[in-house]
Coordinates of N, CA and C in Angstrom, one line a residue:
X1 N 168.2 160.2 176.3 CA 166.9 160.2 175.6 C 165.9 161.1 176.4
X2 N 165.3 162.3 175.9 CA 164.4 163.0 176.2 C 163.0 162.1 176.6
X3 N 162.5 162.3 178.1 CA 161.7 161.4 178.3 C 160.2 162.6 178.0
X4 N 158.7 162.1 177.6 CA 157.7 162.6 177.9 C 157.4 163.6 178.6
X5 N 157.0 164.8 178.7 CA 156.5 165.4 179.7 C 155.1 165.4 180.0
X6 N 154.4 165.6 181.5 CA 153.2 165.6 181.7 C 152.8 166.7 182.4
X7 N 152.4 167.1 182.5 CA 151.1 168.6 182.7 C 150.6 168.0 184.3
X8 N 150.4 168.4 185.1 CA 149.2 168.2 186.1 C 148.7 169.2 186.4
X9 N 147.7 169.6 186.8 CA 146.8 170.4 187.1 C 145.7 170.1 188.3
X10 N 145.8 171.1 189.2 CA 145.5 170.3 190.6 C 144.1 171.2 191.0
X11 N 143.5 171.0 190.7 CA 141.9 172.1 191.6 C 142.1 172.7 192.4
X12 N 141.3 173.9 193.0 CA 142.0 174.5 194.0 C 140.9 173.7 195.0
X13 N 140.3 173.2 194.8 CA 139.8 171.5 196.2 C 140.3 170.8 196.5
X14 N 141.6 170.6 195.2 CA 142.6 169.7 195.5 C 141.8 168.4 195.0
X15 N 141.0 168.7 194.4 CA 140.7 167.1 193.4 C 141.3 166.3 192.6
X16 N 141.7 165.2 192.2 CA 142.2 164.9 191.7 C 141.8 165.1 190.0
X17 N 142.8 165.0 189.2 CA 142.8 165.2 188.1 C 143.5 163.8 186.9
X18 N 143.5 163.7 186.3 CA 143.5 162.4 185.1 C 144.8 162.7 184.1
X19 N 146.0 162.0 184.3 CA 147.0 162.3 183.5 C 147.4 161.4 182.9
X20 N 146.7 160.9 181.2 CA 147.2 159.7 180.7 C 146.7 158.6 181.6
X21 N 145.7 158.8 182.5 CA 144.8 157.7 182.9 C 145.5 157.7 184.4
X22 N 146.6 158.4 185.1 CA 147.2 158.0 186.0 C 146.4 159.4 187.0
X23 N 146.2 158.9 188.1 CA 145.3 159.7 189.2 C 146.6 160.4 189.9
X24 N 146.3 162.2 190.2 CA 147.3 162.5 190.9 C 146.4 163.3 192.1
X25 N 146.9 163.3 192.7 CA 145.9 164.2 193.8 C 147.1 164.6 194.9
X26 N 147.1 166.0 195.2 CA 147.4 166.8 195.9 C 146.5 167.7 197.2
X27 N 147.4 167.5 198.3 CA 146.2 168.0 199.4 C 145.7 169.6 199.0
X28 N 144.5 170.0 199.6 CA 143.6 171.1 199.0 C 144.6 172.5 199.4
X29 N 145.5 172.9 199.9 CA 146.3 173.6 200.6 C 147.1 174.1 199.4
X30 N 147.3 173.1 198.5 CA 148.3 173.6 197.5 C 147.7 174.8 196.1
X31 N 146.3 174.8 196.2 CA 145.6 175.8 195.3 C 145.6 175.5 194.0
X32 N 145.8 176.3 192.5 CA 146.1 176.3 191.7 C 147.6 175.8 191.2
X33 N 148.4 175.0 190.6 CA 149.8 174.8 190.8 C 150.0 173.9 189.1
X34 N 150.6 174.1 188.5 CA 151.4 173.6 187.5 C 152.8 173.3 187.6
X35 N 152.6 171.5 187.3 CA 153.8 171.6 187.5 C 154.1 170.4 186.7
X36 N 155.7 170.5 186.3 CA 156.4 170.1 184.9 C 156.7 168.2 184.9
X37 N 157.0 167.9 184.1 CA 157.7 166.2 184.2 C 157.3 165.5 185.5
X38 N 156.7 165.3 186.2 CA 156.3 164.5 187.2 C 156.7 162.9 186.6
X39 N 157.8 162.6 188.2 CA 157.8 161.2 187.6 C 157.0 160.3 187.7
X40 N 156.4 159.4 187.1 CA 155.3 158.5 186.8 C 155.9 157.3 187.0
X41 N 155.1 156.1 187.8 CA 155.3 155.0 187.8 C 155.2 154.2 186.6
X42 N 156.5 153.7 185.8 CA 156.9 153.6 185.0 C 157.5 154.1 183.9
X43 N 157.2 155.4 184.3 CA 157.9 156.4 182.7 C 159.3 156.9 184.2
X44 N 160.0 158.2 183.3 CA 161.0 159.2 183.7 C 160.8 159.7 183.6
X45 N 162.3 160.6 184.8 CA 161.8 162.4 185.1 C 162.5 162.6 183.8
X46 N 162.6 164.4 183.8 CA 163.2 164.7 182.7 C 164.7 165.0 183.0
X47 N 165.7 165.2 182.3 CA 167.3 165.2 182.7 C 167.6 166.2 183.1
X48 N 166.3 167.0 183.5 CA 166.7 168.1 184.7 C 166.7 167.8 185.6
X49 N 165.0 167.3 186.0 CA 165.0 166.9 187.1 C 165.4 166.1 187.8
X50 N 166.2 164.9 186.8 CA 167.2 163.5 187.4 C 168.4 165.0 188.2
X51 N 169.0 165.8 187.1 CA 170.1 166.6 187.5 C 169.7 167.2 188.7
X52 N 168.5 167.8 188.8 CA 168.5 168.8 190.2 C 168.4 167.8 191.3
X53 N 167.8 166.4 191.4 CA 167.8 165.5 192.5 C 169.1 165.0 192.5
X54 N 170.0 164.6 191.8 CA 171.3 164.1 191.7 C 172.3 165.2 192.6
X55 N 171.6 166.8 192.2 CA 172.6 167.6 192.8 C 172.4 167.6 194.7
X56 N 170.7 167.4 194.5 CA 170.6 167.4 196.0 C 170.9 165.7 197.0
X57 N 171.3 164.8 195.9 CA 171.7 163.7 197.1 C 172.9 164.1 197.2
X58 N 174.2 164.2 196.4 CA 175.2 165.0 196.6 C 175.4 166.1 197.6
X59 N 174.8 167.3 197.6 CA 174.6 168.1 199.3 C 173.7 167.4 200.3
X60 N 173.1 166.9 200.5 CA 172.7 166.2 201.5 C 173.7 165.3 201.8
X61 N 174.3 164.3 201.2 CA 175.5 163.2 201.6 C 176.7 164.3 202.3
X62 N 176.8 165.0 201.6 CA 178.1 166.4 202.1 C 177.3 167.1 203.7
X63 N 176.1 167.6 203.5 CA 175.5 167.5 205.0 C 175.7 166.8 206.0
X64 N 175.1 165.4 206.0 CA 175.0 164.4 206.6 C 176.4 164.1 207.1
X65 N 177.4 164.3 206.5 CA 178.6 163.5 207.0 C 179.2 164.6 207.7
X66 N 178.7 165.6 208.3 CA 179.5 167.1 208.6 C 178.6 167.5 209.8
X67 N 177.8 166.4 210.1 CA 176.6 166.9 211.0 C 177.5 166.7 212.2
X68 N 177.2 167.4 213.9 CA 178.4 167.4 214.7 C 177.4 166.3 215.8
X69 N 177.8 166.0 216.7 CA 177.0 164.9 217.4 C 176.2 165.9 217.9
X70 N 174.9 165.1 218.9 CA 173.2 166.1 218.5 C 172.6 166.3 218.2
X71 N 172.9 166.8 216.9 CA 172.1 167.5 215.8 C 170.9 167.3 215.5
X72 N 170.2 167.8 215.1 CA 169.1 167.5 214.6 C 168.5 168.2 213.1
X73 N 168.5 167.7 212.1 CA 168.1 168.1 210.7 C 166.7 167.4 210.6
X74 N 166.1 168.3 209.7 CA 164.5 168.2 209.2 C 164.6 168.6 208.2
X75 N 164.1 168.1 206.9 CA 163.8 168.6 205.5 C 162.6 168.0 205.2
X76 N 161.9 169.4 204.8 CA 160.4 169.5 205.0 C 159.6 169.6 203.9
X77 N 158.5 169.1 203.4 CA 157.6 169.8 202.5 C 156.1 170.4 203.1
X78 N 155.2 170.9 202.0 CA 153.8 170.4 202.4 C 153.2 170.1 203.2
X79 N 152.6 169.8 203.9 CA 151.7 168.5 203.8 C 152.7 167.3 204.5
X80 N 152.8 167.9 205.6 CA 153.6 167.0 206.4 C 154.9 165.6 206.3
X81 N 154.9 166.3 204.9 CA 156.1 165.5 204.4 C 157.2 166.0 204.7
X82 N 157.9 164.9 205.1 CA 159.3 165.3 206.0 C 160.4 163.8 205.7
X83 N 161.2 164.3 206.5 CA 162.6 163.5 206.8 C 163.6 164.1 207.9
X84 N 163.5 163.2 209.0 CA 164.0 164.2 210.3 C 165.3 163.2 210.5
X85 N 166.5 163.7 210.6 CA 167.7 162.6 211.2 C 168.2 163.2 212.5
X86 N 169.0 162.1 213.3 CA 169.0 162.8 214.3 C 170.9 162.0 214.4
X87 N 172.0 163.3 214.7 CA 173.2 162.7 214.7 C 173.6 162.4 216.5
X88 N 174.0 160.7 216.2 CA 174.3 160.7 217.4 C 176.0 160.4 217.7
X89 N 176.3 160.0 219.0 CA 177.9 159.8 218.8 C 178.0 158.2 217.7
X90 N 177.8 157.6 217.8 CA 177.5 156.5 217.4 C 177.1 156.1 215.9
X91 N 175.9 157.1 215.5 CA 175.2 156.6 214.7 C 174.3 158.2 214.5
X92 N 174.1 157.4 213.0 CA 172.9 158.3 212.4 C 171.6 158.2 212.0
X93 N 170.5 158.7 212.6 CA 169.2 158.0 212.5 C 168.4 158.7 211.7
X94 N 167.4 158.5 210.8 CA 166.7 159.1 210.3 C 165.3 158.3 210.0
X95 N 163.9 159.6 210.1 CA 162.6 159.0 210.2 C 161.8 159.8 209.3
X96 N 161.3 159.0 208.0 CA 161.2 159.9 207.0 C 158.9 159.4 207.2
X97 N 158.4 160.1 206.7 CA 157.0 160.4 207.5 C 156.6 159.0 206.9
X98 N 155.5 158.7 207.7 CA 154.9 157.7 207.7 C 153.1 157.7 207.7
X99 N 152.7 157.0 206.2 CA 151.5 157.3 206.2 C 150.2 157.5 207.4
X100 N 150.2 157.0 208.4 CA 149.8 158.2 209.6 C 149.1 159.3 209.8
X101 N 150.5 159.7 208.9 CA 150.5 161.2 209.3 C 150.0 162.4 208.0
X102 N 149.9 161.7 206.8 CA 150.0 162.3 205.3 C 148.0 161.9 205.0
X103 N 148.0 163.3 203.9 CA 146.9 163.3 203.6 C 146.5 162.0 202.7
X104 N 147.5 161.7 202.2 CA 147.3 160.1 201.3 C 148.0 159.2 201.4
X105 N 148.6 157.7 201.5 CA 149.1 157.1 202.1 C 150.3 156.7 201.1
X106 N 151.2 156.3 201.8 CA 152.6 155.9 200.8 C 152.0 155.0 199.6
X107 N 152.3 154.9 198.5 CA 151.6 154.0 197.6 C 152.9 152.8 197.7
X108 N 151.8 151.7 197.4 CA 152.3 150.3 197.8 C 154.0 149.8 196.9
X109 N 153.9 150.4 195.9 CA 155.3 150.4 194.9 C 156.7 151.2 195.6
X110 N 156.0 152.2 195.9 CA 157.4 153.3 197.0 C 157.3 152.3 198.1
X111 N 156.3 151.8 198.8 CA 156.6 151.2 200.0 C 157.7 150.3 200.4
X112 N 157.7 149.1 199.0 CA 158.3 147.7 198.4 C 160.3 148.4 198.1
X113 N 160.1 150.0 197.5 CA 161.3 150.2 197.2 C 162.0 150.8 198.5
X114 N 161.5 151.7 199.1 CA 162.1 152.1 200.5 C 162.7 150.5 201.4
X115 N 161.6 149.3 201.4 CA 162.4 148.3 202.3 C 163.3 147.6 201.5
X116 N 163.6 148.0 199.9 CA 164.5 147.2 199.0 C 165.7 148.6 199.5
X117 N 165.6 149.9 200.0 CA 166.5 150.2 200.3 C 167.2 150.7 202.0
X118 N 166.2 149.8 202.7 CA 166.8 149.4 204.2 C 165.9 150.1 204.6
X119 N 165.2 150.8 204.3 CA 164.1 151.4 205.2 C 163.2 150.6 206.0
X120 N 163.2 151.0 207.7 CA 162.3 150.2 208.2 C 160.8 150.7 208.5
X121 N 159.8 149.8 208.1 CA 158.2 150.1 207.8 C 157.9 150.4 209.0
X122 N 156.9 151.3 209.6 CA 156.7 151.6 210.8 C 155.7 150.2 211.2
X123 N 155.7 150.3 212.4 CA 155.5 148.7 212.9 C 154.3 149.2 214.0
X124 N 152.8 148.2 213.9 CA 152.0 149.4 214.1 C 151.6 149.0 215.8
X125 N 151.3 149.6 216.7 CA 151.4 149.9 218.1 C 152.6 150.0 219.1
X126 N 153.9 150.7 217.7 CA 155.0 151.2 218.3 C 154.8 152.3 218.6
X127 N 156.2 152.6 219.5 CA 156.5 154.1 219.4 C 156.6 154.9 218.3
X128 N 157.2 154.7 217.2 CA 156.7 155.3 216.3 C 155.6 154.8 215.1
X129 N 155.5 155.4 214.3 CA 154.5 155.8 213.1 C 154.9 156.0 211.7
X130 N 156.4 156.3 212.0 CA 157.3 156.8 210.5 C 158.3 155.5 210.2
X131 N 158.9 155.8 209.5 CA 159.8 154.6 208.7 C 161.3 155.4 209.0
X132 N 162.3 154.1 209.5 CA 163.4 154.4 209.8 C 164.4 153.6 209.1
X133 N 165.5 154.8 209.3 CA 166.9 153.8 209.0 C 167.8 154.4 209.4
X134 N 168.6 153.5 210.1 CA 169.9 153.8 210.6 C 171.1 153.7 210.4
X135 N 172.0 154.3 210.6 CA 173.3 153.8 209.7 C 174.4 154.0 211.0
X136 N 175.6 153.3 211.4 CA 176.4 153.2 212.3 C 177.9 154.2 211.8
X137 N 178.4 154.4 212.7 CA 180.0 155.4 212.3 C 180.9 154.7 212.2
X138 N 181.7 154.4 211.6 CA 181.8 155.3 210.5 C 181.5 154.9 209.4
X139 N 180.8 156.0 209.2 CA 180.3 155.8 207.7 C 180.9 156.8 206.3
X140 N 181.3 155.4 205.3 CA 182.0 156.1 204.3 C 181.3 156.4 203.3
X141 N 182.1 157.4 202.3 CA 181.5 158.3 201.7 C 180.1 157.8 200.8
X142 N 180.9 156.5 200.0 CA 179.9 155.8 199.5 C 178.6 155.6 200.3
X143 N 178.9 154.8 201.4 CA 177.4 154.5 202.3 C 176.5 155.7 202.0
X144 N 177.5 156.7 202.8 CA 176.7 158.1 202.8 C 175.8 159.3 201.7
X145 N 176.7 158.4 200.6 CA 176.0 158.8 199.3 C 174.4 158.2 199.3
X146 N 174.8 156.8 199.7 CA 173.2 155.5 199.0 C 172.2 156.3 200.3
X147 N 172.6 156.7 201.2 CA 172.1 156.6 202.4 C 171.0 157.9 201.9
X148 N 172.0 159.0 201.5 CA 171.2 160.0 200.7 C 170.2 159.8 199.7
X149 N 170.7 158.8 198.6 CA 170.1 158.7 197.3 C 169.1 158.3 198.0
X150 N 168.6 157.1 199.6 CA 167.6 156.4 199.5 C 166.6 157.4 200.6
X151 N 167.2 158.7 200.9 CA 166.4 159.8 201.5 C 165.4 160.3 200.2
X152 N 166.1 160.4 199.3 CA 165.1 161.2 198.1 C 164.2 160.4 197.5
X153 N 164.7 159.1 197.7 CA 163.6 158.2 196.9 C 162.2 158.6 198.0
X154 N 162.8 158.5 199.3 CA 161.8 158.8 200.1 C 160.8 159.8 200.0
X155 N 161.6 160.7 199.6 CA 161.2 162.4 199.8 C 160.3 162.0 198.2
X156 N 160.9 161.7 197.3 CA 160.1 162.0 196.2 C 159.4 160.8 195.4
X157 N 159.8 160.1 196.0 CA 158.6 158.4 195.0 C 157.5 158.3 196.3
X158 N 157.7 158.4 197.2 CA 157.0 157.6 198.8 C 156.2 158.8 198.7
X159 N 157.0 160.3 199.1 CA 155.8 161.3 199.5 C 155.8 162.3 198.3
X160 N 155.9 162.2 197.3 CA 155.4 163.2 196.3 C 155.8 164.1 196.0
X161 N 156.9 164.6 196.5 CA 157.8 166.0 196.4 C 158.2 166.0 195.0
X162 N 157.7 166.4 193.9 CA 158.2 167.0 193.0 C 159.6 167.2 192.4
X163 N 160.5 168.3 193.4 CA 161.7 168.7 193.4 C 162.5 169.1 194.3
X164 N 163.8 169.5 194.8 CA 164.4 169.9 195.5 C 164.0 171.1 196.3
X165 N 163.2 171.7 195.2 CA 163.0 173.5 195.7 C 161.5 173.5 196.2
X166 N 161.0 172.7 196.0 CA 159.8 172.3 196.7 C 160.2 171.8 198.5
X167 N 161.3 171.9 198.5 CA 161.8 171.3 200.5 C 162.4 172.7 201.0
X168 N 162.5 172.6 202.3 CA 163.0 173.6 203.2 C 163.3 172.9 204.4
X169 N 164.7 173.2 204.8 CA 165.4 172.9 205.9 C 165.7 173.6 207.2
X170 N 165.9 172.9 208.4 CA 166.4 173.4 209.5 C 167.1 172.4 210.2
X171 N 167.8 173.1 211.2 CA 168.5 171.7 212.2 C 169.4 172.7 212.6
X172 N 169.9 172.2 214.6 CA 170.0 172.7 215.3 C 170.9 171.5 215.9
X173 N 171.8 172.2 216.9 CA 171.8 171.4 218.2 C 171.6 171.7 219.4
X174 N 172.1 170.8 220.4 CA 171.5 171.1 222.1 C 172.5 172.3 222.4
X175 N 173.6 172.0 222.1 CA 174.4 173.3 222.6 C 174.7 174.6 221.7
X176 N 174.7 174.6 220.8 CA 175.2 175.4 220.2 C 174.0 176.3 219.3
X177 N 172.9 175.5 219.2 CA 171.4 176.4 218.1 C 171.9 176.0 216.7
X178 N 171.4 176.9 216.1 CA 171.0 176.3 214.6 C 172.3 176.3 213.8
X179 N 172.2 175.5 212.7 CA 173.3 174.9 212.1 C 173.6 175.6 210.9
X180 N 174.2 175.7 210.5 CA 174.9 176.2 209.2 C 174.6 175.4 207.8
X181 N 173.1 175.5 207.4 CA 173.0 174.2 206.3 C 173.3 174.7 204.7
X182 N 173.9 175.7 204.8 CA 174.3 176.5 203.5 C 174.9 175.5 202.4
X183 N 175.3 174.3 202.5 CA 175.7 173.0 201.9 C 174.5 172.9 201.2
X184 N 173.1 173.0 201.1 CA 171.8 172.3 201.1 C 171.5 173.6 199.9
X185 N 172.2 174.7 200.2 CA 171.7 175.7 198.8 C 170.4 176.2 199.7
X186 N 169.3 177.1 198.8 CA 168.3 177.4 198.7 C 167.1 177.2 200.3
X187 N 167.0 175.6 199.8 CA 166.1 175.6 200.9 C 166.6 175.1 202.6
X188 N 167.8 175.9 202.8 CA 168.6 176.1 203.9 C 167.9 177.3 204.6
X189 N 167.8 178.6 203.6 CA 167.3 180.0 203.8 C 165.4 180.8 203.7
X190 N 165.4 179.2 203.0 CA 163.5 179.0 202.9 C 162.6 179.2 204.7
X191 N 161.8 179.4 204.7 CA 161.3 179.3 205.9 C 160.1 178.3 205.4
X192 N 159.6 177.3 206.3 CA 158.4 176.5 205.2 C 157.1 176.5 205.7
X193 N 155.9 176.1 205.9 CA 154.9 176.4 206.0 C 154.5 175.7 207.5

């Protein structure tokens, strides 16, 4: 079923704007910007956009499981939206941003679904500030699929990322320098802001 499409339109102040009564606001950085099917709390994307996020928890899971001990991967947007994992012998860690650090704060519904999917809430006069989750080795394909799926939810219900092509990646290790993320497509070869 073809779902709704909605229009946003962002000021170049970055004011917010009124879509079917639902408030969207984008930091002032982003300028003028149109952009297509935005998923809405309660409606759906469109079966593209399910398709292009579907393709990217699929190469990120193919990533993640290929990462060599060390590592370190970042996938980036905007406006300090991120997801940084870090591979260890052991285990795989990942710290996806935490209101903190963002021009507007995780909304309370993304918050509720990130700890429905093991994400831990940053805990406040820790060391950190971001939301973690860990996963131990070995980890099978399945895990490493959900493990992905519940990066994007991150990436795109919590901080607002739009789409796939809206991120840009890097990651490296201690011995060897930067990693080969050509698995990831596109925003492997992006440079980001």
């Amino acid at each position: 079923m073809f779902a709704p499409s909605f229009v946003v339109r962002t000021a170049r102040n970055g004011a917010p704007n009124r879509v079917c009564g639902t408030v969207i606001r984008l930091p002032p950085h982003t300028g003028w910007r149109i952009m297509g099917r935005v998923p809405m709390r309660g409606g759906t994307m469109s079966e593209s956009a399910t398709a292009e996020w579907e393709r990217f928890v699929q190469a990120l899971a193919h990533c993640l499981s290929e990462l060599p001990s060390r590592a370190t991967l970042i996938i980036a947007a905007s406006g300090n939206r991120y997801v940084q994992f870090v591979q260890y012998d052991i285990k795989l860690s990942a710290e996806l941003a935490g209101s903190h650090y963002l021009s507007h704060p995780i909304p309370a519904d993304a918050a509720r679904e990130l700890r429905a999917l093991g994400w831990r809430e940053p805990a406040l006069r820790l060391d950190t500030e971001n939301w973690t989750k860990t996963l131990f080795w070995p980890i099978g394909a399945n895990n490493m699929r959900e493990f992905a799926h519940s990066v994007v939810v991150g990436l795109r219900d919590a901080l607002g990322v739009i789409a796939p092509v809206d991120l840009h990646a890097a990651g490296w290790t201690e011995a060897s320098g930067d990693l080969d993320l050509t698995v990831l497509g596109a925003i492997a070869r992006r440079r980001g802001n």
